[in-house]
CSV table of C-alpha atoms and ligand atoms in Angstrom, one decimal:
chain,number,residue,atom,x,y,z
M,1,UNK,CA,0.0,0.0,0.0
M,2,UNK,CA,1.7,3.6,-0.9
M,3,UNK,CA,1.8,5.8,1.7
M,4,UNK,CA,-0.7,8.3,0.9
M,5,UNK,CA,-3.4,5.7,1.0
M,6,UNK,CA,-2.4,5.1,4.0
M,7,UNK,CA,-2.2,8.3,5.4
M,8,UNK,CA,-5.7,8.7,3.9
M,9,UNK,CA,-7.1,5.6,5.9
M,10,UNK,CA,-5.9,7.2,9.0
M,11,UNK,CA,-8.3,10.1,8.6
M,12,UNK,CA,-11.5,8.9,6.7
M,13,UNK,CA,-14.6,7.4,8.6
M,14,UNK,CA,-15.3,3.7,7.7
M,15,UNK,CA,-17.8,1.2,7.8
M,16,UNK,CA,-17.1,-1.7,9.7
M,17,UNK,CA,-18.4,-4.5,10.3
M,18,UNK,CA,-17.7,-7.2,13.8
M,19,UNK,CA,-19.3,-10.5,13.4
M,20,UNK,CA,-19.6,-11.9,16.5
M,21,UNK,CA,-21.7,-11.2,19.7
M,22,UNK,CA,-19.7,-11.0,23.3
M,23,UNK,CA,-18.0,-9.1,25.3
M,24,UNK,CA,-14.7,-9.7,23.4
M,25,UNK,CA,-16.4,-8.3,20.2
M,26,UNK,CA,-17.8,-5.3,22.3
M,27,UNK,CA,-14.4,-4.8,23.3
M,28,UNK,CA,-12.9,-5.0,19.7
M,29,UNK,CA,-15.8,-2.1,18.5
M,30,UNK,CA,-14.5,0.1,21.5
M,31,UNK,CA,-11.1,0.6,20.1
M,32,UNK,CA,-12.3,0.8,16.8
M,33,UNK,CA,-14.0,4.2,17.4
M,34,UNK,CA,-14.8,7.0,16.2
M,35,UNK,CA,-15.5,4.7,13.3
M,36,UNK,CA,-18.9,3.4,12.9
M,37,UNK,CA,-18.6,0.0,13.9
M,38,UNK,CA,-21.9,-2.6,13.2
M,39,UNK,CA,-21.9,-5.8,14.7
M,40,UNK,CA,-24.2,-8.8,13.5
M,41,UNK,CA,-24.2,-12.7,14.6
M,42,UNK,CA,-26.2,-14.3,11.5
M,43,UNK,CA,-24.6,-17.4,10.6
M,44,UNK,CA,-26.0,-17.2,7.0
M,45,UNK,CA,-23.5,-15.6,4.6
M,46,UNK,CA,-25.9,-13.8,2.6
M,47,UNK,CA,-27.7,-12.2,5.3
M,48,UNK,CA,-23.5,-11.2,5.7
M,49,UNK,CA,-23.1,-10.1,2.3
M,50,UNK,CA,-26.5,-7.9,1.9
M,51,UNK,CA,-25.4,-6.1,5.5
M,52,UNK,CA,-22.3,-5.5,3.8
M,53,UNK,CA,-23.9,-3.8,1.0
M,54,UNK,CA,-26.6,-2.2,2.7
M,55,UNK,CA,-24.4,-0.3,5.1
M,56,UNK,CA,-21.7,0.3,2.8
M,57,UNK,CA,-18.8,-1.6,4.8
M,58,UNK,CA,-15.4,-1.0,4.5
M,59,UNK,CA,-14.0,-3.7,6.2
M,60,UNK,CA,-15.6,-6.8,8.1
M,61,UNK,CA,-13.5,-8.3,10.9
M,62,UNK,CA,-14.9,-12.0,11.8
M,63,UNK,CA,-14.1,-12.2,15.5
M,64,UNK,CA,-15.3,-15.5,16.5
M,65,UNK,CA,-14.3,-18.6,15.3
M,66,UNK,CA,-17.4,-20.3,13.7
M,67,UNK,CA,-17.8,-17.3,10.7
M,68,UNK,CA,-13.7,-18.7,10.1
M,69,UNK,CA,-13.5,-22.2,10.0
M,70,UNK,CA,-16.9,-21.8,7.9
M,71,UNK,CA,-14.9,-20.2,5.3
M,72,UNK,CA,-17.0,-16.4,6.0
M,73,UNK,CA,-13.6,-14.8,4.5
M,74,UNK,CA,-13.4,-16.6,1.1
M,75,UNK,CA,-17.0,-16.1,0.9
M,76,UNK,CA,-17.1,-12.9,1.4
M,77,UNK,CA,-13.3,-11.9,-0.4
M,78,UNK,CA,-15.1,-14.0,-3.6
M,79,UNK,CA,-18.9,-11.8,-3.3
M,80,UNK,CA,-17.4,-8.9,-2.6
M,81,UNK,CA,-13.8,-7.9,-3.5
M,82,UNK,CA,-14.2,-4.5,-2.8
M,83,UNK,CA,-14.9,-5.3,0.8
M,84,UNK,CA,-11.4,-5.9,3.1
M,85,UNK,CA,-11.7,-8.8,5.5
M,86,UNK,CA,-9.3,-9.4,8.4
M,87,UNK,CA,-8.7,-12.8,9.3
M,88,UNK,CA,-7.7,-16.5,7.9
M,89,UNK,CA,-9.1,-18.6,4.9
M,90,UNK,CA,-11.1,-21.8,5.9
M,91,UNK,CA,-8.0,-23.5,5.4
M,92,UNK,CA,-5.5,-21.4,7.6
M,93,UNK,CA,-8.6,-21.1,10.4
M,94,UNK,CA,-7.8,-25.1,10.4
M,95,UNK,CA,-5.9,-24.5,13.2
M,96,UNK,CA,-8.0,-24.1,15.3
M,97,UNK,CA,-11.3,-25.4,13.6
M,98,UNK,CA,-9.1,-29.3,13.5
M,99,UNK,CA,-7.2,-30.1,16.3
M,100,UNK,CA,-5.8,-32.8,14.1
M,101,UNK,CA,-5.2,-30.5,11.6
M,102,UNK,CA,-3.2,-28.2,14.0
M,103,UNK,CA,-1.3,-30.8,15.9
M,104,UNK,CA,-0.4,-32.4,12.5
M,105,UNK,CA,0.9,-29.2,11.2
M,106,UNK,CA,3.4,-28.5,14.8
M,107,UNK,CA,4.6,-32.0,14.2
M,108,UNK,CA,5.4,-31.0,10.5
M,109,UNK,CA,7.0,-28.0,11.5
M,110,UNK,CA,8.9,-29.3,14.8
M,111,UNK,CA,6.6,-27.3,16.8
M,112,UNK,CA,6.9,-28.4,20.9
M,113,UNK,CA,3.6,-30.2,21.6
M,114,UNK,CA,2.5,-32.9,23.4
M,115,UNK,CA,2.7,-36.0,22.0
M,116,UNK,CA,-1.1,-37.4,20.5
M,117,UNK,CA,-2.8,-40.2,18.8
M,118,UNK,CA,-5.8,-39.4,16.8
M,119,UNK,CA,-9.1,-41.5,16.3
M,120,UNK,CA,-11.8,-40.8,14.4
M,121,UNK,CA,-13.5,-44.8,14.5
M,122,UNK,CA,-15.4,-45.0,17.9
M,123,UNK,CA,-14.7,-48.8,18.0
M,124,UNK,CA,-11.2,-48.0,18.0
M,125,UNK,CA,-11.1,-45.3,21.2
M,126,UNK,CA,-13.0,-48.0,23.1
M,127,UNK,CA,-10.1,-50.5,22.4
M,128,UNK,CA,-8.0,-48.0,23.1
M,129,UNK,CA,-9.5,-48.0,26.4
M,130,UNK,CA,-9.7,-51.1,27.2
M,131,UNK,CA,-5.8,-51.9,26.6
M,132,UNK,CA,-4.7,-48.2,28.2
M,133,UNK,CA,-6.5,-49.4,30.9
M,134,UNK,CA,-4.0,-47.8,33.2
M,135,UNK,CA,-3.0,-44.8,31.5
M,136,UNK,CA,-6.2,-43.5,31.9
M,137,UNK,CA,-6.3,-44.5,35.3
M,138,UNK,CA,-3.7,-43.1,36.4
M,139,UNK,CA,-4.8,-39.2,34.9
M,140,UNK,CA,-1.7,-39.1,32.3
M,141,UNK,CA,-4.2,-38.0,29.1
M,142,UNK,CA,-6.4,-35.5,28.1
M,143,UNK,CA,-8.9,-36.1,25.3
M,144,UNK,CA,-10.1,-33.6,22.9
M,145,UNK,CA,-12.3,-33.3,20.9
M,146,UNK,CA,-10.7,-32.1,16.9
M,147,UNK,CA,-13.4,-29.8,15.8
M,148,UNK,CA,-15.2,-27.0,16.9
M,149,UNK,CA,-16.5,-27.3,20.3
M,150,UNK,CA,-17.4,-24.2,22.2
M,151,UNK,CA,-14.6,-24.5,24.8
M,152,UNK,CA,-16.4,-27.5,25.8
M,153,UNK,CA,-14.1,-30.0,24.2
M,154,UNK,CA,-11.3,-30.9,26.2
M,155,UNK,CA,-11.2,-33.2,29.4
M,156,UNK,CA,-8.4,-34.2,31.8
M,157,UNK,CA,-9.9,-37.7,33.4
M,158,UNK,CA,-9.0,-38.4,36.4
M,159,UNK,CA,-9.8,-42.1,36.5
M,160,UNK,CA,-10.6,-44.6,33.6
M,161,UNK,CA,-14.3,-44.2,34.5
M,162,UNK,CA,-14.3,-40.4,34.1
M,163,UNK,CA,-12.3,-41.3,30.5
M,164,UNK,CA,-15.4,-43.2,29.2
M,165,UNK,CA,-17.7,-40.5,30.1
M,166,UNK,CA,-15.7,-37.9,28.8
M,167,UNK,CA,-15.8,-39.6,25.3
M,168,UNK,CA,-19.4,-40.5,25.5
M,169,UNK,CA,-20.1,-36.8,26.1
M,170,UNK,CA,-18.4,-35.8,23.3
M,171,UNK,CA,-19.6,-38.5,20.9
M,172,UNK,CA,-23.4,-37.9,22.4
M,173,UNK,CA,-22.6,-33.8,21.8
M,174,UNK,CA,-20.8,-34.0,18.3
M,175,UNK,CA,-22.3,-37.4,16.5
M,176,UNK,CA,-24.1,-35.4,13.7
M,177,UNK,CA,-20.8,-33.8,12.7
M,178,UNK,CA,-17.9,-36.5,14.3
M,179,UNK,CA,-14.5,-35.5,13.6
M,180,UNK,CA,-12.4,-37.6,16.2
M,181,UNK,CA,-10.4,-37.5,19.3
M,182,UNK,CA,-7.3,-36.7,20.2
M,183,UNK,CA,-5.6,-38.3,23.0
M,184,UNK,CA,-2.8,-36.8,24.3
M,185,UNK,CA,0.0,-36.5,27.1
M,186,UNK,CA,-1.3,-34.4,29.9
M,187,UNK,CA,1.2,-32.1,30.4
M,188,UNK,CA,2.3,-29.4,33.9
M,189,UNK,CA,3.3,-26.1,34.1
M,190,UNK,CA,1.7,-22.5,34.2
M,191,UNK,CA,0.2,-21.5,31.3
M,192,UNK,CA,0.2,-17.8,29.1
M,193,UNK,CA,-1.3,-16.9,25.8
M,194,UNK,CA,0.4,-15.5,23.4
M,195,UNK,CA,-1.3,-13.7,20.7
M,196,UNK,CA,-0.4,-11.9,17.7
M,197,UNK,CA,-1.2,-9.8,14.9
M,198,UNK,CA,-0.3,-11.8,11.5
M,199,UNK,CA,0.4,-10.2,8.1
M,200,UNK,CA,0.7,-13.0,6.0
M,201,UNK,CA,4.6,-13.2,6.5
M,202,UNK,CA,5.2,-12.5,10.4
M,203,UNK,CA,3.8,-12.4,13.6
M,204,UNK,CA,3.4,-9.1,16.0
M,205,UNK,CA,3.1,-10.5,19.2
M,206,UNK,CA,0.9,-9.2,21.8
M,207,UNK,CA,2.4,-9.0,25.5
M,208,UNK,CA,1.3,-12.5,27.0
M,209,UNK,CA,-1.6,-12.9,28.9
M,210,UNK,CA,-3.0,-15.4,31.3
M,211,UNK,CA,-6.7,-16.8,31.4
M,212,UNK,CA,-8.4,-18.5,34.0
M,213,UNK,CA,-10.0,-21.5,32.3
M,214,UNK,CA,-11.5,-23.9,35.0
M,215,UNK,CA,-14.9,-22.7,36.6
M,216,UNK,CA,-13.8,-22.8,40.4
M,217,UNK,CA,-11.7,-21.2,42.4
M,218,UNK,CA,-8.4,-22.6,42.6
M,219,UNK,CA,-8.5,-24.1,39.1
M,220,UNK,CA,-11.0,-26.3,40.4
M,221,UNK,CA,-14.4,-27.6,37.8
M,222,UNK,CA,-14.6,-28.3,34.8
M,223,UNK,CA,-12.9,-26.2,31.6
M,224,UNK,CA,-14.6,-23.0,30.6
M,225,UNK,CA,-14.4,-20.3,27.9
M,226,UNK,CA,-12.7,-18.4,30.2
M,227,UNK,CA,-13.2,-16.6,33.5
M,228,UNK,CA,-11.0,-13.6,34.2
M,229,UNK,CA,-7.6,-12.8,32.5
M,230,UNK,CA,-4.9,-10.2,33.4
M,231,UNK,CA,-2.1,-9.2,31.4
M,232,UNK,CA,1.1,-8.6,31.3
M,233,UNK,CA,2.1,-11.1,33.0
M,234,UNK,CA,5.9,-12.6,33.1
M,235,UNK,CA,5.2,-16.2,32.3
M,236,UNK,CA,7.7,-16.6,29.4
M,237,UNK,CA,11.4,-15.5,29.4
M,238,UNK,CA,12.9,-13.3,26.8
M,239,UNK,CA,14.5,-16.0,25.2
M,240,UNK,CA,11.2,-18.5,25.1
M,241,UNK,CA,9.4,-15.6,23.9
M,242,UNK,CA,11.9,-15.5,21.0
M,243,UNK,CA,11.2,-19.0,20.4
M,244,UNK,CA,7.5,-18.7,20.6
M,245,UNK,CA,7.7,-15.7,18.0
M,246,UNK,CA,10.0,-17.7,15.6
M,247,UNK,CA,7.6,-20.6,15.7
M,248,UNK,CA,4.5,-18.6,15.1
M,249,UNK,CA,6.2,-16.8,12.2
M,250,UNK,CA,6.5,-20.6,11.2
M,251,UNK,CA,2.9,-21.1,10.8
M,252,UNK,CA,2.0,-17.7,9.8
M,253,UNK,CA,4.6,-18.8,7.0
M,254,UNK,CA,3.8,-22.0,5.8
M,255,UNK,CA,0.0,-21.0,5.8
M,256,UNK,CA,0.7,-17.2,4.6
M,257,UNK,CA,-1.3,-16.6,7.8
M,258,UNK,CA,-3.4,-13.3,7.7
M,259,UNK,CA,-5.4,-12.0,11.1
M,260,UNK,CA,-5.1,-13.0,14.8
M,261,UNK,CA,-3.5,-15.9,15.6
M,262,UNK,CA,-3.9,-17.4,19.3
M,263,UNK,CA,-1.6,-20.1,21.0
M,264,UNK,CA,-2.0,-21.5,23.9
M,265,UNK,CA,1.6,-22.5,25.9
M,266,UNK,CA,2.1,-24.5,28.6
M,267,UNK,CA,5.6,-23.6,30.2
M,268,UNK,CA,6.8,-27.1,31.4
M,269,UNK,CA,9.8,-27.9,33.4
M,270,UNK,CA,11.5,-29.2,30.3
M,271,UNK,CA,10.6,-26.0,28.2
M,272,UNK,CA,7.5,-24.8,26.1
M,273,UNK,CA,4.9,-26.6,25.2
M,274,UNK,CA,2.1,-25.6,22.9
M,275,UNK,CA,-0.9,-26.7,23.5
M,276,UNK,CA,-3.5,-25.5,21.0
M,277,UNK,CA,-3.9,-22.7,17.9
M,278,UNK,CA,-7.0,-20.6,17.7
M,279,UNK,CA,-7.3,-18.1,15.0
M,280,UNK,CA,-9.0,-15.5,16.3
M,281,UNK,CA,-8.6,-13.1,19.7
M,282,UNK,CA,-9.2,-14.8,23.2
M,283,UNK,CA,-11.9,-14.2,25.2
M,284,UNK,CA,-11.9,-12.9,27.8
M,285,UNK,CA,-7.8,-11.9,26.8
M,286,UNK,CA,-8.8,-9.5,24.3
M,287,UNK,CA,-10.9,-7.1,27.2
M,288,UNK,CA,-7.3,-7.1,28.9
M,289,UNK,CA,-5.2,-7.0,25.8
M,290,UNK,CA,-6.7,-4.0,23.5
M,291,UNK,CA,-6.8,-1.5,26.7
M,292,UNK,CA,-3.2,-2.3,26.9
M,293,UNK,CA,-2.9,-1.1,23.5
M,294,UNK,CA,-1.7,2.4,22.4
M,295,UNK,CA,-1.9,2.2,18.6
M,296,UNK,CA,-5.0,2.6,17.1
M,297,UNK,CA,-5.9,-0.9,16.5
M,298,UNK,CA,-7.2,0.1,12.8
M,299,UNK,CA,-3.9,1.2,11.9
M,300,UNK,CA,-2.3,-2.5,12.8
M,301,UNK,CA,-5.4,-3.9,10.9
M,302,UNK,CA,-4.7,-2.0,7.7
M,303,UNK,CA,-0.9,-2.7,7.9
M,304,UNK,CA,-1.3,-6.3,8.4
M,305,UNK,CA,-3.7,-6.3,5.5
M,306,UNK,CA,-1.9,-4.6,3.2
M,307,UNK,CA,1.6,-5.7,4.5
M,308,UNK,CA,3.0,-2.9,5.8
M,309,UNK,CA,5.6,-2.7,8.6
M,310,UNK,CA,4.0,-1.5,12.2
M,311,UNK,CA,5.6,-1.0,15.4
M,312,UNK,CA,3.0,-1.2,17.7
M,313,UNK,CA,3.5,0.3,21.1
M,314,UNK,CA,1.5,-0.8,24.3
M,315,UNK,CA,1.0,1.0,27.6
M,316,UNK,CA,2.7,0.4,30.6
M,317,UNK,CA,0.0,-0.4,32.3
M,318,UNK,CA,-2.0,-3.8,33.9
M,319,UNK,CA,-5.1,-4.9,32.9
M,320,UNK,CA,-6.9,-7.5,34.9
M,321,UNK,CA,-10.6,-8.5,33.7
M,322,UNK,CA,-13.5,-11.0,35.5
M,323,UNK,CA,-16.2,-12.6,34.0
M,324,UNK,CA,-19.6,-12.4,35.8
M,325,UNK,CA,-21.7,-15.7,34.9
M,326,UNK,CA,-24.4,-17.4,35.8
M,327,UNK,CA,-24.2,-20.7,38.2
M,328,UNK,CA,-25.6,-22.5,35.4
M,329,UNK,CA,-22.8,-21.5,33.1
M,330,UNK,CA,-20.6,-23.9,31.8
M,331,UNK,CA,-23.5,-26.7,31.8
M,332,UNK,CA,-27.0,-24.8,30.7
M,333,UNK,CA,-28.6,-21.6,30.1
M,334,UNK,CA,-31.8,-20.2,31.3
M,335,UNK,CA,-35.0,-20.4,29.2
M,336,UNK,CA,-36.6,-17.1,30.3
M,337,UNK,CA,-34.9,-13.6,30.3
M,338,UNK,CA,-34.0,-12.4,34.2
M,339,UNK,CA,-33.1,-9.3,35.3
M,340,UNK,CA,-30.0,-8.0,36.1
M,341,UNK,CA,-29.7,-4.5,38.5
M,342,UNK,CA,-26.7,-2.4,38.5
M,343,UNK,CA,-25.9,0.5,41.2
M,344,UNK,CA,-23.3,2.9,39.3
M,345,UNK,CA,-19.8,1.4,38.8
M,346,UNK,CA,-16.6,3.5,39.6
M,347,UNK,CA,-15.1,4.9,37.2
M,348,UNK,CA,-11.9,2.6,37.6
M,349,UNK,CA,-13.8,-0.1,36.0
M,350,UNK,CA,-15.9,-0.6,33.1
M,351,UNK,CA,-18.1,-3.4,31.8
M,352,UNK,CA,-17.9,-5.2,28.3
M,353,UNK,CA,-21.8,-6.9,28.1
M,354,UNK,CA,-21.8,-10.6,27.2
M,355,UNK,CA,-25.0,-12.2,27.2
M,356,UNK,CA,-27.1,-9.2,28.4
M,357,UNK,CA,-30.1,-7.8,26.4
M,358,UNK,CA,-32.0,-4.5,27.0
M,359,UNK,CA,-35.7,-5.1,27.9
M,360,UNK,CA,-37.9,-2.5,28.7
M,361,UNK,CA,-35.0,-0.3,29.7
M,362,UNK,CA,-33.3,-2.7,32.2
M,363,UNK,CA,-30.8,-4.8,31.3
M,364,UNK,CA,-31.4,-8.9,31.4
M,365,UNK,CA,-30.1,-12.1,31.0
M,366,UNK,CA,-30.3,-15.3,30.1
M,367,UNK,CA,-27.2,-16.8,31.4
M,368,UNK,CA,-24.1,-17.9,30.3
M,369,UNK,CA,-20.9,-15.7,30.4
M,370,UNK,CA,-22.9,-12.4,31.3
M,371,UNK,CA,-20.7,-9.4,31.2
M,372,UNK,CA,-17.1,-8.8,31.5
M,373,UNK,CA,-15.5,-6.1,34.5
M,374,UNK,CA,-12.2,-4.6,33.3
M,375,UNK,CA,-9.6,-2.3,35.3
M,376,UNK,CA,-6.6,-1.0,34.2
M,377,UNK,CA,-4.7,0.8,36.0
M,378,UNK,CA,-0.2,1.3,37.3
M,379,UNK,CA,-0.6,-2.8,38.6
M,380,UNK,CA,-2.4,-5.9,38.6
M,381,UNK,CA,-3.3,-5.5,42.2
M,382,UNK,CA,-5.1,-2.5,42.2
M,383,UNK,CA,-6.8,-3.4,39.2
M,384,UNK,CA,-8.2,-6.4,40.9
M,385,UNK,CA,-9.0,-4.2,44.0
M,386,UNK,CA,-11.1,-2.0,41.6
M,387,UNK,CA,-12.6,-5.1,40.1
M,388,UNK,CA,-13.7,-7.0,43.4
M,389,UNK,CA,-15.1,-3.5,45.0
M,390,UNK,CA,-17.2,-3.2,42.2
M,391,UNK,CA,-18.6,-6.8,41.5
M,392,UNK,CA,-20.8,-6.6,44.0
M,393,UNK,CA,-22.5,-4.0,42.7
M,394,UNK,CA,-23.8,-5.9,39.8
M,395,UNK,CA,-26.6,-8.2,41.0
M,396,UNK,CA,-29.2,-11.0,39.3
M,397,UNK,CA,-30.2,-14.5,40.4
M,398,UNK,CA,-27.7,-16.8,40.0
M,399,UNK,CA,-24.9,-14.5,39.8
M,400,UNK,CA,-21.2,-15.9,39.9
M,401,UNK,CA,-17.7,-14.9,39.4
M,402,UNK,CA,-14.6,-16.3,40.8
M,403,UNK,CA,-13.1,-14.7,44.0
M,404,UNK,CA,-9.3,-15.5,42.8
M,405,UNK,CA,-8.4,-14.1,39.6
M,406,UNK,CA,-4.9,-12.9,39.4
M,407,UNK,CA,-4.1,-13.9,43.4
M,408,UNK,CA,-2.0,-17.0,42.2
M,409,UNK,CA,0.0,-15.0,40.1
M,410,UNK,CA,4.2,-15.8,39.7
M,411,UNK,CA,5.8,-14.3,37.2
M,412,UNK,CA,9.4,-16.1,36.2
M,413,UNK,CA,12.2,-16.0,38.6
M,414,UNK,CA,15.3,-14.4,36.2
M,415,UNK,CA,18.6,-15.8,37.6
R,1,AMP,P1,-7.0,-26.5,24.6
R,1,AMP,O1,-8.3,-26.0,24.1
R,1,AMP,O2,-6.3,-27.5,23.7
R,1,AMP,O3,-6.0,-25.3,24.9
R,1,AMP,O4,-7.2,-27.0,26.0
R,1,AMP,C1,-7.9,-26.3,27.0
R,1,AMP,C2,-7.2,-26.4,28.3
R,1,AMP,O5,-7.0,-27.8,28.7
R,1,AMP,C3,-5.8,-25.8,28.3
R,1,AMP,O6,-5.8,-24.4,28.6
R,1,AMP,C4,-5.2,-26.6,29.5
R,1,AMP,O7,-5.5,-26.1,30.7
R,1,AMP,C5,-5.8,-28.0,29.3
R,1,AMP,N1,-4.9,-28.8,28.5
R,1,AMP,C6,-5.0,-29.0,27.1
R,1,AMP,N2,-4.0,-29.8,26.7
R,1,AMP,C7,-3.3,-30.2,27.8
R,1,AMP,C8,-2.2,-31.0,28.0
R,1,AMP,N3,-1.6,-31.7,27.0
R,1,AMP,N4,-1.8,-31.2,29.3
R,1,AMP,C9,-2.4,-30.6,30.3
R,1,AMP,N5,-3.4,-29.7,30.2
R,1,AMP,C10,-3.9,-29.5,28.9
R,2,LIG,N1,-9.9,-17.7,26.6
R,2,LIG,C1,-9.7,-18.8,25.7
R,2,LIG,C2,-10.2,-18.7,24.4
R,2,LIG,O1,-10.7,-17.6,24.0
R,2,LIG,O2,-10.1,-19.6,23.6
């Protein structure tokens, strides 16, 4: 791109477009302001396209995962040339949409993972059970699930028993569309994610973040989308960072890799590990990420687009977010609209709405992940202080958050 389109980008109004519904994507539309910014969670691409047309988009950023691994980008680069899309082809978003896929491709490129075996024949994981009789007993696996599954795809048995029932649920869950387990090494260690923005060729990282996955307190429950996040945090040192980045620009590489790219690491005693691709921003580690962020995040999207070298600078600052939920939440939502009432929030925090809808002038719920409370502020402690003072103030039936995000924080010893 020559430079005085982009200066010219830099000063027009566009038209863009979020698809996706969440808190994450109501945190992507923030820092895309002043520009008007529609969001829209059809799953039918030609609902997509005539939106697109209708309100004269610029540029449509697909922020959850479904729209990718469906293939919303080809579609929509093949209708509508005109219109810019950020994010990866159905065949890049294979990282994350086939965990077979994924864990094939780290093997290929000498990626650190853990080792797997992968069934598809439901016969065949039963033998499997039967003859790793002890493995399974003795809580050295985690099985997964290789498509799409919500964040509701991967269990760590503790016991052969709770194997079985972990691949019955997931059978039961995804028989219609069955694309196989993986079975894998369960692996120890903190964990970070490390995200970055992708131009086809390399990989701007983002500063690493940490998620809080498990329902409970204490890591405790089973796996969730997420339930609080902080970053920066000081999981990775300077030189596992550098290997991180080099094996990301691997993939961004080999795939000519264009939009967010999300991996998961697990920081084991005998060095990184990584444990999964996604290829869109985390949620809830894009509420803590973008308010870290002190480039317009428009200007990294048009450089990444149109290839164009960035430096992107980032605040020195701490972000710490918690998700507000519903007790229900990971296992079932409500079936009726409740309602949810607010007293006035300081303004150290604010709140990214999730599954909240506006009835009759008071906000409601159904359930689910409900709302997202973000601080940032000089560190991680008082922005949990701001968080926690404030929760409270945020009340409906069945209200939940956990009590510990952030306390168990260590960042690496440097020797
Ligand atoms: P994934 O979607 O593959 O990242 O898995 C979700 C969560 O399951 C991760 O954040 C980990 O907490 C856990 N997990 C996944 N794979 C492993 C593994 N090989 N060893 C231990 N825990 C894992
Ligand atoms: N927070 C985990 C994810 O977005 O996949």
């Amino acid at each position: 791109m020559d430079k005085l389109k982009s200066i010219y980008l830099l000063f027009i109004m566009r038209n863009i477009l979020i698809l996706g519904f969440g808190a994450r994507e109501n945190a992507i539309k923030e820092h895309l302001k002043p520009n008007i910014v529609h969001r829209l969670d059809t799953e039918d691409f030609s609902s997509i396209k005539q939106f697109c047309v209708d309100y004269n988009i610029d540029l449509v950023i697909p922020s959850t995962e479904a729209y990718l691994c469906n293939g919303v980008v080809d579609y929509l680069q093949t209708e509508l040339p005109t219109v810019e899309v950020f994010g990866p082809t159905k065949t890049q978003a294979k990282i994350e949409g086939s965990k077979f896929f994924s864990k094939s491709l780290m093997k290929e490129l000498c990626i650190p993972t853990a080792e797997f075996l992968f069934y598809k024949n439901k016969e065949k994981i039963l033998k499997y059970f039967e003859n790793f009789f002890l493995y399974l007993s003795l809580n050295q696996i985690v099985i997964k699930y290789s498509g799409l599954a919500k964040g509701k795809g991967v269990y760590l048995p503790e016991s052969y028993e709770e194997a079985l029932e972990a691949f019955n649920n997931l059978y039961e869950n995804n028989k219609n569309n069955w694309e196989g387990i993986i079975i894998e090494k369960r692996l120890k260690g903190p964990e970070v994610s490390v995200l970055a923005f992708c131009d086809g060729t390399q990989a701007l990282l983002m500063p690493q973040a940490q998620d809080y996955k498990r329902i409970y307190d204490n890591d405790k429950g089973p796996n969730t989308g997420g339930m609080g996040a902080i970053c920066p945090v000081n999981i990775l040192d300077e030189n596992e960072l550098l290997e991180v980045n080099h094996h990301i620009n691997m993939v961004v590489q080999h795939l000519n890799y264009k939009g967010i790219i999300y991996a998961g690491i697990m920081k084991t005693t005998t060095g990184i590990q990584f444990l999964e691709f996604n290829c869109r921003f985390g949620d809830p580690e894009a509420q803590v990420i973008l308010n870290l962020l002190d480039t317009k995040l428009l200007e990294i999207i048009d450089a990444c687009i149109n290839n164009n070298y960035i430096k992107i600078k980032w605040k020195s600052k701490h972000s710490a977010a918690v998700i507000l939920s519903h007790v229900d939440y990971p296992h079932s939502k409500l079936s009726e609209y409740i309602r949810i009432n607010e007293e006035p929030l300081d303004n150290t925090v604010k709140i990214y709405e999730g599954g909240m809808q506006m009835i009759d002038g008071y906000n409601h719920t159904k359930g689910g992940r409900v709302l997202t409370m973000v601080s940032t502020s000089n560190s991680l402690q008082n922005s949990l202080r701001n968080i926690y003072n404030n929760a409270p103030k945020i009340t409906y039936d069945g209200v939940y958050y956990r009590r510990d995000i952030g306390s168990n924080y260590k960042p690496y010893q440097s020797s």
